[in-house]
Coordinates of C-alpha atoms and ligand atoms in Angstrom, one line a residue:
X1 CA 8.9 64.6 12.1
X2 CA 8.7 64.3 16.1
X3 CA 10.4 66.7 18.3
X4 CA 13.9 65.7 20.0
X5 CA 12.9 65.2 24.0
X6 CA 14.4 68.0 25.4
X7 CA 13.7 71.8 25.5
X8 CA 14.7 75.1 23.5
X9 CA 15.6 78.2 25.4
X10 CA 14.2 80.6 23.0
X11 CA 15.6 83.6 24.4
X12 CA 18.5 84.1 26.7
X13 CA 21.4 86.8 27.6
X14 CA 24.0 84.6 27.9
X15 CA 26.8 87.3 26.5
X16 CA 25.6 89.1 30.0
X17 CA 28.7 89.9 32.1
X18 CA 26.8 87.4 35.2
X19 CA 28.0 84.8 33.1
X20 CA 31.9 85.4 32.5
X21 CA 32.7 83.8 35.2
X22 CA 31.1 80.5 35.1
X23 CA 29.7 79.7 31.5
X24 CA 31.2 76.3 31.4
X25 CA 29.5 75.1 34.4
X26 CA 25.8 77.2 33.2
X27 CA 26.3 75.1 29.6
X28 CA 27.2 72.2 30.8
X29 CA 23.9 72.2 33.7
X30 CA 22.0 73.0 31.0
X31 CA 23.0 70.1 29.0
X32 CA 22.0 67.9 32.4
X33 CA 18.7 69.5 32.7
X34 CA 17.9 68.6 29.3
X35 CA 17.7 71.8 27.2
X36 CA 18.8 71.3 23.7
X37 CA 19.0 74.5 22.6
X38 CA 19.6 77.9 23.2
X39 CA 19.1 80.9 21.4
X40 CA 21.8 83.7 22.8
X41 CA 20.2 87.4 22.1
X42 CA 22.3 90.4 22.0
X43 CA 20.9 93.8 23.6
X44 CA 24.1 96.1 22.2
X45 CA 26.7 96.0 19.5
X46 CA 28.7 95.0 22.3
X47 CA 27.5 91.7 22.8
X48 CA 27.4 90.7 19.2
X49 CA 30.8 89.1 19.2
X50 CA 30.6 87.5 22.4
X51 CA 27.2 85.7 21.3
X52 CA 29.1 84.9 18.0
X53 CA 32.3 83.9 19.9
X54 CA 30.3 81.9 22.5
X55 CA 28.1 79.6 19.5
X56 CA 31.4 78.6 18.3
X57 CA 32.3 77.5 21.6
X58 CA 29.4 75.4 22.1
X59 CA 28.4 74.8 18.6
X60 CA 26.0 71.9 19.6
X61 CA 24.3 73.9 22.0
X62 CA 24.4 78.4 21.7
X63 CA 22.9 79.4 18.5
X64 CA 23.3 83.0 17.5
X65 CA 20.6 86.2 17.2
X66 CA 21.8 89.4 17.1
X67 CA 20.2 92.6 16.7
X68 CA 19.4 96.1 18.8
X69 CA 16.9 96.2 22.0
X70 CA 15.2 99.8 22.4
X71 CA 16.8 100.3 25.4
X72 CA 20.8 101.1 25.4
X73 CA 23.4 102.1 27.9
X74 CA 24.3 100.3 31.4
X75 CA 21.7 99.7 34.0
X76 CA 20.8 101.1 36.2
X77 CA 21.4 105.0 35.7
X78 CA 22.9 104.8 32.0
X79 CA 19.9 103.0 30.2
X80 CA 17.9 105.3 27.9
X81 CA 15.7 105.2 24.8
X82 CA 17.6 103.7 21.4
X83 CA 19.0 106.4 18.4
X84 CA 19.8 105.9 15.2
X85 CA 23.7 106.2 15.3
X86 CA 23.3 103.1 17.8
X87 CA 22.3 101.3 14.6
X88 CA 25.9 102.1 13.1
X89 CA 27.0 99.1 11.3
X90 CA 24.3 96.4 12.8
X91 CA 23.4 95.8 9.5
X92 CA 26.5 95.0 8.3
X93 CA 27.0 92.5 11.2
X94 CA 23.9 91.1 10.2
X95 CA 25.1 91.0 6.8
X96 CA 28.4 89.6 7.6
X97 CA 26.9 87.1 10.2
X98 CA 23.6 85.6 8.5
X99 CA 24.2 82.4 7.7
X100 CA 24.8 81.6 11.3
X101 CA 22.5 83.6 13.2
X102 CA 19.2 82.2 13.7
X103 CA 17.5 85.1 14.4
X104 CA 17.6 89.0 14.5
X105 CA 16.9 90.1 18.3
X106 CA 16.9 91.4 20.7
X107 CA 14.2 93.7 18.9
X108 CA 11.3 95.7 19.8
X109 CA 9.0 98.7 21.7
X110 CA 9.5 99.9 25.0
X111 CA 7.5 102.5 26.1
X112 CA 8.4 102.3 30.0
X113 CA 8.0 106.0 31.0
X114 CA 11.3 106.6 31.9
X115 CA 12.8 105.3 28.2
X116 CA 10.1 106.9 26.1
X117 CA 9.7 109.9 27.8
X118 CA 8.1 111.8 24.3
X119 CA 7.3 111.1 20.8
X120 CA 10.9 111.8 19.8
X121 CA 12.0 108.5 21.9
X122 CA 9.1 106.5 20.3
X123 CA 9.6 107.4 16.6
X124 CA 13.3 106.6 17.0
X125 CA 12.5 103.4 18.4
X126 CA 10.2 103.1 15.7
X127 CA 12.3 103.4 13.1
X128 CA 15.5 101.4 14.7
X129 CA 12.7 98.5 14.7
X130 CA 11.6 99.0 11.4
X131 CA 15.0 98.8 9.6
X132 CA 15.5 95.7 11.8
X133 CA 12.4 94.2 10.4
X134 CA 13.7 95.0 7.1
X135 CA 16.8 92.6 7.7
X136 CA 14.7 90.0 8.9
X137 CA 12.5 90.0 5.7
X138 CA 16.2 90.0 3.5
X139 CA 17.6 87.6 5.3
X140 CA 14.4 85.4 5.4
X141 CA 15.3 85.2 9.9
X142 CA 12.6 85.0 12.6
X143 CA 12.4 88.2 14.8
X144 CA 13.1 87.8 18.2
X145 CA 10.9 90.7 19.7
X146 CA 10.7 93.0 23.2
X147 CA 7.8 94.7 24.5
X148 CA 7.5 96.7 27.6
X149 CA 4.5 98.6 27.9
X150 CA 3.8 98.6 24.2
X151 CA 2.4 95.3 23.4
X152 CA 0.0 96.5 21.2
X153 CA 2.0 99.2 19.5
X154 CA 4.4 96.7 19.1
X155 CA 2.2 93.9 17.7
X156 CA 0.7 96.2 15.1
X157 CA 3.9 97.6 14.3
X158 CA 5.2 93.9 13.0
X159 CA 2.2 93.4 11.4
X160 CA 2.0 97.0 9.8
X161 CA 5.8 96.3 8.3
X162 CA 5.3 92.5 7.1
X163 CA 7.2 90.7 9.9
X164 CA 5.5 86.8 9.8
X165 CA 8.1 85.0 11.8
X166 CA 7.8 86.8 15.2
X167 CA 8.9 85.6 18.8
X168 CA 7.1 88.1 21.5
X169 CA 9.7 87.4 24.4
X170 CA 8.2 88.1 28.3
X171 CA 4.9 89.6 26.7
X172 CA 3.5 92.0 29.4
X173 CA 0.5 92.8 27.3
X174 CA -3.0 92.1 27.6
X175 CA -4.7 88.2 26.6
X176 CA -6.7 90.3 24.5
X177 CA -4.1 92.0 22.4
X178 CA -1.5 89.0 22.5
X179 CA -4.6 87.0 20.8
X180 CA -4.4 89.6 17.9
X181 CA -1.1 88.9 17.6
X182 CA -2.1 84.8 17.2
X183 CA -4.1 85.8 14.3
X184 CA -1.0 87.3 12.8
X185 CA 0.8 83.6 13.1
X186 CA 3.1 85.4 15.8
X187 CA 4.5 83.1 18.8
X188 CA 4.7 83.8 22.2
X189 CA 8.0 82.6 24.9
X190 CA 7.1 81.9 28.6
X191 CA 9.8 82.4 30.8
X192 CA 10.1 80.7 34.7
X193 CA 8.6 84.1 36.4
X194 CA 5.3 82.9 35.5
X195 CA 5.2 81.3 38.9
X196 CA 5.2 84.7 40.3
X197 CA 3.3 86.9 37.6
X198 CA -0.3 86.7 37.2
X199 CA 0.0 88.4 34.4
X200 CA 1.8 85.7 32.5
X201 CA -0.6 83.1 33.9
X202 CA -3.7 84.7 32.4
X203 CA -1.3 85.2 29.0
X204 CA -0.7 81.4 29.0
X205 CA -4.6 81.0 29.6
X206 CA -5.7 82.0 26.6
X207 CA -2.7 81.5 24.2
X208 CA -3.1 78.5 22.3
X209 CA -0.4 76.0 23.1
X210 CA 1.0 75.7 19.5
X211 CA 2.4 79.3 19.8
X212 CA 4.0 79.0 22.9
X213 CA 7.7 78.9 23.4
X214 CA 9.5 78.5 26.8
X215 CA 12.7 80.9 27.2
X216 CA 14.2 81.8 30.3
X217 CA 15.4 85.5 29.5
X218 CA 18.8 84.4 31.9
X219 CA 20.0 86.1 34.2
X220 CA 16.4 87.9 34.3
X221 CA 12.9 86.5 34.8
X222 CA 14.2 83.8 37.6
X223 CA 11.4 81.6 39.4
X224 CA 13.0 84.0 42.8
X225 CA 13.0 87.5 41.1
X226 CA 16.8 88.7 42.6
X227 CA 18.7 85.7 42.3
X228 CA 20.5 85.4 39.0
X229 CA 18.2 82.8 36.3
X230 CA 20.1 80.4 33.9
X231 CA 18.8 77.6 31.6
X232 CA 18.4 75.2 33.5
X233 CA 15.6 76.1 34.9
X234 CA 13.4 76.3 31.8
X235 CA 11.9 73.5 33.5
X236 CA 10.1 75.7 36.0
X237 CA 8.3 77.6 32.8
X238 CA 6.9 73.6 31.2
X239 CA 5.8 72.5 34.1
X240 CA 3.8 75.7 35.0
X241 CA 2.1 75.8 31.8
X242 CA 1.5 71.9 32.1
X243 CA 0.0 72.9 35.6
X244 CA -2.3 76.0 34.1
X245 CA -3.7 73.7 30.8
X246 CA -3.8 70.8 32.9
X247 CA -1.9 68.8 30.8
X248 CA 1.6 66.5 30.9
X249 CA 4.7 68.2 31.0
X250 CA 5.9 66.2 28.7
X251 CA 3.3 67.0 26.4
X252 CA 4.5 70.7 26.7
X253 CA 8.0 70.1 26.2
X254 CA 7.5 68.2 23.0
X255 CA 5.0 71.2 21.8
X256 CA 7.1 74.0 22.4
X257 CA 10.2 72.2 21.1
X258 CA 8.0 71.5 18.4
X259 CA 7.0 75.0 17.9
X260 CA 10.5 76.2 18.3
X261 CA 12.0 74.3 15.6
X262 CA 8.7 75.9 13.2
X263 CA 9.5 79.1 14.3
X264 CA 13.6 79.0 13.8
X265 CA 13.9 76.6 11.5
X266 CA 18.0 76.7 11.1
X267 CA 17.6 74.9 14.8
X268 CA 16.9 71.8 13.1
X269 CA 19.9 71.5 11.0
X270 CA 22.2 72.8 13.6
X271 CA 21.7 70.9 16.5
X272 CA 23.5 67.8 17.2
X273 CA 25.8 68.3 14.1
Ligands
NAG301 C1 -7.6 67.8 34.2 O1 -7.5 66.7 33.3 C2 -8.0 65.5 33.9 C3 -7.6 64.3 32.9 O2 -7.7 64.7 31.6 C4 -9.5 65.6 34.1 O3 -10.0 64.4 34.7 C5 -9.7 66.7 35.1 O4 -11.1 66.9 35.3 C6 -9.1 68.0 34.6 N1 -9.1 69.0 35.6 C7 -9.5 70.3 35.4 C8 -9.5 71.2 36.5 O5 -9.9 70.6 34.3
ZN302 ZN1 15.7 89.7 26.9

């Protein structure tokens, strides 16, 4: 079956409060600019039912993951490491909500010094992850997956706990320990700062283009690093990546869309009901 010709925006905030006042307009430039699809992760509790709310509002377009990310509380002075009690009653959202999510997320590791400042911080993270992972495998979802400064503890981590269907959003890892996670069937999303990371260029190097997604992480990871992203400029991310393989962009739309649709399979049957 050939891809539809547009892209999948595998990982964006859309429940962030830079979009209450103008999601209308953000869904309907996305629509203009081509993207199909996008998947809405949640960071808190909080933004579970405005994801949910917001994929019935837009039913062809906002498709639903929820889940924890390691790091709660407001920026900039209130973020800090993920507990346990944080996880009160995610699983039974998940629970409640599975048919339509399709995917648990926004998961994952983040070492960043001032998160993880001991081993107390990491084990909790740890195990806030692992219980997620847990749901995925029940639920039969793909995980949708953070790592800041703990690419490789997070990659082995999946891997160590069963996770197959894995997303690694805005990896900031090595080539060489993003390939590992290639061997482990894992994918990888590219958002539109790769025009101004070399880090992500050398990433998108050596990853093979069947694992690579586009995403656009809105309102972070912007092409201009303070102005506020949104979908529509996923764009920026295909045509980079075109750029670096040396290929058609159209060639790396199709593929990514392509690999999207393998990797979160409820996509398929959802879009353009
Ligand atoms: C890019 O691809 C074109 C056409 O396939 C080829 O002629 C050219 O040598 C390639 N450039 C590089 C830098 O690989
Ligand atoms: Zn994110």
């Amino acid at each position: 079956m050939t891809a539809p010709e547009g892209y999948i925006d595998a990982h964006c905030h859309l429940a962030a409060k830079e979009f209450n006042q103008d999601i209308t307009e953000v869904i309907e430039r996305a629509k203009q600019g081509n993207v199909l699809a996008i998947v809405a992760v949640a960071i808190r509790k909080d933004d579970f039912h405005r994801i949910l709310q917001l994929s019935s509002q837009f039913p062809d377009i906002v498709f639903p993951s929820i889940g924890i990310h390691p790091v709660q509380g407001e920026p900039p002075d209130g973020q800090r490491s993920v507990t346990l009690p944080d996880f009160t009653d995610v699983d039974k959202a998940i629970e409640e909500n599975y048919e339509k999510l399709v995917a648990i997320g926004e998961v994952g590791l983040d070492f960043s010094p001032r998160f993880a400042k001991g081993d107390e911080e990491k084990k909790e993270q740890r195990e806030v992850l692992r219980r997620q992972i847990e749901l995925a495998k029940k639920y039969d979802l793909p995980l949708n997956v953070h790592s800041r400064s703990a690419g490789r503890p997070t990659i082995d981590f999946l891997k160590e706990h069963g996770a197959e269907k894995v997303l690694l959003h805005a990896f900031d890892g090595r080539p060489s320990i993003a390939l590992r996670g290639v061997e482990y069937g894992y994918y990888f999303s590219i958002p539109p700062s790769i025009i101004r990371s070399e880090q992500k260029q050398k990433l998108v190097k050596q990853l093979p283009l069947d694992r690579i997604l586009l995403e656009t992480d809105s309102p972070a990871l912007g092409p201009e690093k303070q102005e506020r992203n949104e979908p529509k400029n996923i764009h920026i991310a295909c045509d980079y990546i075109a750029q670096i393989k040396n290929i058609s962009t159209d060639e790396v739309m199709k593929t990514t869309t392509e690999n999207a649709l393998r990797l979160f399979p409820k996509l398929r049957s959802l879009m353009h009901r």
